[in-house]
mmCIF file of C-alpha atoms in Angstrom:
data_model
loop_
_atom_site.group_PDB
_atom_site.id
_atom_site.type_symbol
_atom_site.label_atom_id
_atom_site.label_comp_id
_atom_site.label_asym_id
_atom_site.label_seq_id
_atom_site.Cartn_x
_atom_site.Cartn_y
_atom_site.Cartn_z
ATOM 1 C CA MET A 1 0.000 0.000 0.000
ATOM 2 C CA ILE A 2 1.112 3.549 -0.757
ATOM 3 C CA ARG A 3 0.625 5.347 2.564
ATOM 4 C CA THR A 4 -0.458 8.881 1.723
ATOM 5 C CA LEU A 5 -1.005 12.132 3.620
ATOM 6 C CA VAL A 6 -3.201 14.839 2.079
ATOM 7 C CA ALA A 7 -2.741 18.496 3.054
ATOM 8 C CA ASP A 8 -5.100 21.327 2.125
ATOM 9 C CA ASP A 9 -6.633 24.103 4.218
ATOM 10 C CA GLN A 10 -10.032 23.593 2.564
ATOM 11 C CA GLU A 11 -12.057 20.733 4.032
ATOM 12 C CA PRO A 12 -13.998 19.996 0.786
ATOM 13 C CA ALA A 13 -10.673 19.724 -1.058
ATOM 14 C CA ARG A 14 -9.302 17.263 1.510
ATOM 15 C CA TRP A 15 -12.501 15.251 1.284
ATOM 16 C CA ALA A 16 -12.262 15.117 -2.508
ATOM 17 C CA LEU A 17 -8.607 14.054 -2.404
ATOM 18 C CA ARG A 18 -9.363 11.299 0.090
ATOM 19 C CA LEU A 19 -12.332 10.115 -1.977
ATOM 20 C CA VAL A 20 -10.219 9.802 -5.142
ATOM 21 C CA LEU A 21 -7.175 8.182 -3.544
ATOM 22 C CA ASP A 22 -8.902 5.819 -1.111
ATOM 23 C CA ALA A 23 -10.867 4.373 -4.038
ATOM 24 C CA GLU A 24 -7.627 2.860 -5.366
ATOM 25 C CA PRO A 25 -6.684 -0.624 -4.111
ATOM 26 C CA ASP A 26 -2.994 0.255 -3.693
ATOM 27 C CA ILE A 27 -3.343 3.691 -2.029
ATOM 28 C CA GLU A 28 -4.328 4.440 1.573
ATOM 29 C CA VAL A 29 -4.884 7.965 2.912
ATOM 30 C CA VAL A 30 -3.655 7.605 6.478
ATOM 31 C CA ASP A 31 -4.341 11.180 7.628
ATOM 32 C CA GLU A 32 -5.030 14.798 6.660
ATOM 33 C CA ALA A 33 -3.347 18.119 7.443
ATOM 34 C CA VAL A 34 -4.946 21.559 7.418
ATOM 35 C CA ASP A 35 -1.780 23.629 6.869
ATOM 36 C CA GLY A 36 1.888 23.332 5.973
ATOM 37 C CA ALA A 37 3.147 23.103 9.542
ATOM 38 C CA GLU A 38 0.794 20.237 10.361
ATOM 39 C CA ALA A 39 1.776 18.497 7.121
ATOM 40 C CA VAL A 40 5.455 18.577 8.142
ATOM 41 C CA ASP A 41 4.646 17.295 11.641
ATOM 42 C CA LYS A 42 2.455 14.441 10.424
ATOM 43 C CA ALA A 43 4.848 13.470 7.636
ATOM 44 C CA ARG A 44 7.532 13.119 10.303
ATOM 45 C CA ARG A 45 5.374 11.140 12.758
ATOM 46 C CA LEU A 46 3.382 8.882 10.443
ATOM 47 C CA GLY A 47 6.103 7.606 8.123
ATOM 48 C CA VAL A 48 4.048 8.076 4.949
ATOM 49 C CA ASP A 49 5.259 7.293 1.423
ATOM 50 C CA VAL A 50 3.692 10.270 -0.373
ATOM 51 C CA VAL A 51 2.373 13.684 0.678
ATOM 52 C CA VAL A 52 -0.196 15.345 -1.596
ATOM 53 C CA LEU A 53 0.070 19.013 -0.683
ATOM 54 C CA ASP A 54 -1.618 22.244 -1.733
ATOM 55 C CA LEU A 55 0.849 25.058 -2.438
ATOM 56 C CA ARG A 56 -1.325 27.735 -0.856
ATOM 57 C CA MET A 57 -1.902 27.106 2.842
ATOM 58 C CA PRO A 58 -1.805 29.192 6.018
ATOM 59 C CA ARG A 59 0.836 29.154 8.792
ATOM 60 C CA MET A 60 3.409 27.588 6.454
ATOM 61 C CA ASP A 61 2.943 27.680 2.693
ATOM 62 C CA GLY A 62 3.393 24.657 0.482
ATOM 63 C CA VAL A 63 6.876 25.537 -0.753
ATOM 64 C CA ALA A 64 8.239 25.921 2.778
ATOM 65 C CA ALA A 65 6.496 22.698 3.832
ATOM 66 C CA ILE A 66 7.990 20.771 0.924
ATOM 67 C CA ARG A 67 11.457 22.007 1.805
ATOM 68 C CA ARG A 68 11.020 20.998 5.456
ATOM 69 C CA ILE A 69 9.673 17.570 4.514
ATOM 70 C CA THR A 70 12.422 16.755 2.012
ATOM 71 C CA GLU A 71 15.216 18.065 4.241
ATOM 72 C CA SER A 72 14.182 17.091 7.761
ATOM 73 C CA VAL A 73 12.008 13.958 7.503
ATOM 74 C CA THR A 74 13.847 10.627 7.405
ATOM 75 C CA PRO A 75 13.117 8.753 5.286
ATOM 76 C CA ALA A 76 11.633 11.625 3.316
ATOM 77 C CA PRO A 77 8.300 10.919 1.584
ATOM 78 C CA ALA A 78 7.793 12.022 -2.000
ATOM 79 C CA VAL A 79 5.689 15.165 -2.387
ATOM 80 C CA VAL A 80 3.099 15.842 -5.089
ATOM 81 C CA ALA A 81 2.212 19.534 -5.190
ATOM 82 C CA LEU A 82 -1.293 20.679 -6.105
ATOM 83 C CA THR A 83 -1.565 23.953 -7.947
ATOM 84 C CA THR A 84 -3.741 26.155 -10.136
ATOM 85 C CA PHE A 85 -2.882 28.314 -13.141
ATOM 86 C CA ASP A 86 -2.811 31.460 -11.017
ATOM 87 C CA VAL A 87 0.084 30.377 -8.802
ATOM 88 C CA ASP A 88 2.890 30.240 -11.339
ATOM 89 C CA GLU A 89 5.198 31.960 -8.869
ATOM 90 C CA TYR A 90 4.951 28.905 -6.605
ATOM 91 C CA LEU A 91 5.795 26.259 -9.202
ATOM 92 C CA PHE A 92 9.498 26.892 -9.518
ATOM 93 C CA GLY A 93 9.948 27.109 -5.764
ATOM 94 C CA ALA A 94 8.013 23.892 -5.185
ATOM 95 C CA LEU A 95 10.086 21.855 -7.608
ATOM 96 C CA ARG A 96 13.341 23.389 -6.414
ATOM 97 C CA ALA A 97 12.302 22.521 -2.848
ATOM 98 C CA GLY A 98 12.093 18.854 -3.832
ATOM 99 C CA ALA A 99 8.547 18.153 -5.046
ATOM 100 C CA ALA A 100 8.316 15.027 -7.170
ATOM 101 C CA GLY A 101 5.814 16.739 -9.438
ATOM 102 C CA PHE A 102 2.701 18.839 -9.579
ATOM 103 C CA VAL A 103 -0.878 18.387 -10.657
ATOM 104 C CA LEU A 104 -3.586 20.938 -11.382
ATOM 105 C CA LYS A 105 -6.478 20.850 -8.957
ATOM 106 C CA ASP A 106 -8.981 20.660 -11.815
ATOM 107 C CA SER A 107 -7.203 17.836 -13.649
ATOM 108 C CA GLU A 108 -8.788 14.433 -14.107
ATOM 109 C CA PRO A 109 -8.657 12.320 -10.904
ATOM 110 C CA ALA A 110 -6.739 9.637 -12.795
ATOM 111 C CA LEU A 111 -3.806 12.030 -13.201
ATOM 112 C CA LEU A 112 -3.578 12.575 -9.447
ATOM 113 C CA VAL A 113 -3.590 8.817 -8.904
ATOM 114 C CA GLU A 114 -0.866 8.402 -11.524
ATOM 115 C CA ALA A 115 1.195 11.144 -9.884
ATOM 116 C CA VAL A 116 0.980 9.466 -6.462
ATOM 117 C CA ARG A 117 2.019 6.121 -7.902
ATOM 118 C CA ALA A 118 4.882 7.679 -9.862
ATOM 119 C CA ALA A 119 6.093 9.550 -6.776
ATOM 120 C CA SER A 120 6.043 6.361 -4.714
ATOM 121 C CA ARG A 121 8.347 4.760 -7.303
ATOM 122 C CA GLY A 122 10.805 7.647 -7.083
ATOM 123 C CA GLN A 123 9.647 9.120 -10.383
ATOM 124 C CA GLY A 124 8.244 12.560 -11.159
ATOM 125 C CA LEU A 125 5.155 13.693 -13.012
ATOM 126 C CA LEU A 126 4.324 17.127 -14.389
ATOM 127 C CA ASP A 127 0.729 17.809 -15.328
ATOM 128 C CA PRO A 128 0.761 17.914 -19.161
ATOM 129 C CA GLN A 129 -1.547 20.954 -19.096
ATOM 130 C CA VAL A 130 1.098 23.119 -17.491
ATOM 131 C CA THR A 131 4.411 21.541 -18.491
ATOM 132 C CA ARG A 132 5.191 24.017 -21.268
ATOM 133 C CA ARG A 133 3.755 26.928 -19.300
ATOM 134 C CA ALA A 134 5.928 26.039 -16.320
ATOM 135 C CA ILE A 135 9.014 25.586 -18.489
ATOM 136 C CA ARG A 136 8.588 29.070 -19.955
ATOM 137 C CA ARG A 137 8.203 30.405 -16.424
ATOM 138 C CA PHE A 138 11.383 28.657 -15.286
ATOM 139 C CA ALA A 139 13.229 30.037 -18.295
ATOM 140 C CA GLN A 140 12.571 33.599 -17.131
ATOM 141 C CA PHE A 141 15.066 33.063 -14.328
ATOM 142 C CA ALA A 142 18.610 34.031 -15.297
ATOM 143 C CA PRO A 143 20.322 30.884 -16.628
ATOM 144 C CA ARG A 144 23.659 29.839 -15.227
ATOM 145 C CA PRO A 145 26.507 28.412 -17.297
ATOM 146 C CA ALA A 146 26.270 24.675 -17.808
ATOM 147 C CA PRO A 147 28.262 22.909 -15.077
ATOM 148 C CA THR A 148 31.173 20.594 -15.730
ATOM 149 C CA GLY A 149 28.908 17.676 -14.820
ATOM 150 C CA LEU A 150 27.361 17.977 -18.261
ATOM 151 C CA ASP A 151 30.674 16.823 -19.709
ATOM 152 C CA LEU A 152 30.060 13.443 -18.096
ATOM 153 C CA LEU A 153 27.157 12.796 -20.454
ATOM 154 C CA THR A 154 27.653 11.063 -23.775
ATOM 155 C CA PRO A 155 26.270 12.786 -26.902
ATOM 156 C CA ARG A 156 23.294 10.412 -26.877
ATOM 157 C CA GLU A 157 22.628 11.109 -23.177
ATOM 158 C CA GLN A 158 22.720 14.855 -23.864
ATOM 159 C CA GLU A 159 20.226 14.315 -26.669
ATOM 160 C CA VAL A 160 17.947 12.371 -24.317
ATOM 161 C CA LEU A 161 18.241 15.172 -21.753
ATOM 162 C CA ARG A 162 17.098 17.730 -24.328
ATOM 163 C CA HIS A 163 14.112 15.571 -25.260
ATOM 164 C CA VAL A 164 13.135 15.145 -21.598
ATOM 165 C CA ALA A 165 13.398 18.909 -21.140
ATOM 166 C CA ARG A 166 10.937 19.390 -24.013
ATOM 167 C CA GLY A 167 8.407 17.303 -22.084
ATOM 168 C CA LEU A 168 8.576 14.153 -24.238
ATOM 169 C CA SER A 169 7.652 10.812 -22.702
ATOM 170 C CA ASN A 170 9.956 7.787 -22.907
ATOM 171 C CA ALA A 171 7.847 6.365 -25.731
ATOM 172 C CA GLU A 172 8.059 9.623 -27.708
ATOM 173 C CA ILE A 173 11.825 9.818 -27.193
ATOM 174 C CA ALA A 174 12.179 6.215 -28.336
ATOM 175 C CA ARG A 175 10.343 7.026 -31.571
ATOM 176 C CA ALA A 176 12.416 10.160 -32.131
ATOM 177 C CA LEU A 177 15.695 8.285 -31.665
ATOM 178 C CA THR A 178 14.530 5.035 -33.285
ATOM 179 C CA VAL A 179 15.447 2.953 -30.244
ATOM 180 C CA GLY A 180 13.565 0.811 -27.769
ATOM 181 C CA GLU A 181 11.732 2.357 -24.828
ATOM 182 C CA GLY A 182 13.866 0.278 -22.471
ATOM 183 C CA THR A 183 16.986 1.872 -23.947
ATOM 184 C CA VAL A 184 15.551 5.316 -23.282
ATOM 185 C CA LYS A 185 14.799 4.391 -19.655
ATOM 186 C CA THR A 186 18.406 3.282 -19.258
ATOM 187 C CA HIS A 187 19.693 6.561 -20.713
ATOM 188 C CA VAL A 188 17.423 8.614 -18.448
ATOM 189 C CA ALA A 189 18.574 6.654 -15.386
ATOM 190 C CA ARG A 190 22.220 7.232 -16.311
ATOM 191 C CA VAL A 191 21.676 10.958 -16.878
ATOM 192 C CA LEU A 192 19.984 11.261 -13.479
ATOM 193 C CA ALA A 193 22.828 9.404 -11.782
ATOM 194 C CA LYS A 194 25.588 11.404 -13.487
ATOM 195 C CA LEU A 195 23.965 14.754 -12.698
ATOM 196 C CA GLY A 196 22.997 13.777 -9.151
ATOM 197 C CA LEU A 197 19.284 14.405 -9.735
ATOM 198 C CA ARG A 198 16.306 12.415 -8.461
ATOM 199 C CA THR A 199 13.561 12.618 -11.091
ATOM 200 C CA ARG A 200 12.940 13.705 -14.670
ATOM 201 C CA VAL A 201 11.096 16.710 -13.242
ATOM 202 C CA HIS A 202 14.440 17.911 -11.915
ATOM 203 C CA LEU A 203 16.026 17.195 -15.298
ATOM 204 C CA VAL A 204 13.614 19.719 -16.830
ATOM 205 C CA ILE A 205 14.594 22.341 -14.270
ATOM 206 C CA TYR A 206 18.293 21.550 -14.732
ATOM 207 C CA ALA A 207 18.091 21.915 -18.505
ATOM 208 C CA TYR A 208 16.465 25.339 -18.386
ATOM 209 C CA GLU A 209 18.478 26.655 -15.459
ATOM 210 C CA HIS A 210 21.663 25.923 -17.348
ATOM 211 C CA ALA A 211 20.466 27.094 -20.771
ATOM 212 C CA ILE A 212 20.787 23.635 -22.321
ATOM 213 C CA LEU A 213 17.548 24.311 -24.186
ATOM 214 C CA SER A 214 15.984 27.625 -25.068
ATOM 215 C CA PRO A 215 12.425 28.449 -23.929
ATOM 216 C CA SER A 216 11.126 28.178 -27.483
#
């Protein structure tokens, strides 16, 4: 079972999250939190696998809560951030703080379920509706020169990194490179290991922070 904590300051939102997630045979919502501070406390005490957390909450906002959870909880649960189109300024901070991905509140319930499962496997998921929007937002931050770590990547691994940064799935990358999907997964895993990153979400951030791909 994927032990999950849901955090949102709105009771109807918490109820809806619990309804969607508890309906799945492999997911159990073990508790709820009404603000960021309570989410950090319960994540520490309950030993959950995934925290589904709204970015806008009182007492401690979602970005600060994510940072506390990923840095001070051992072992740290994966965090799926919930957001809306009007909180672009939170997205970059949430992912930089260590969120495994983010999902729009008005997305299909199946996407939230998929995000929780992906997070529990150590993978990341960006809501397709906002991937390109978020990437353009990230690109507004001043890029830094590409680090020497990029030199560790082979030409094919650099190509895979650029495709991941464009938001392509493993299947789409496999078609673009005319290779098997398993080969792409291997390349992605090697890129993550060489760059010291956890998920493909962080690969997207890395690519745009270091001007490996232009916003266009």
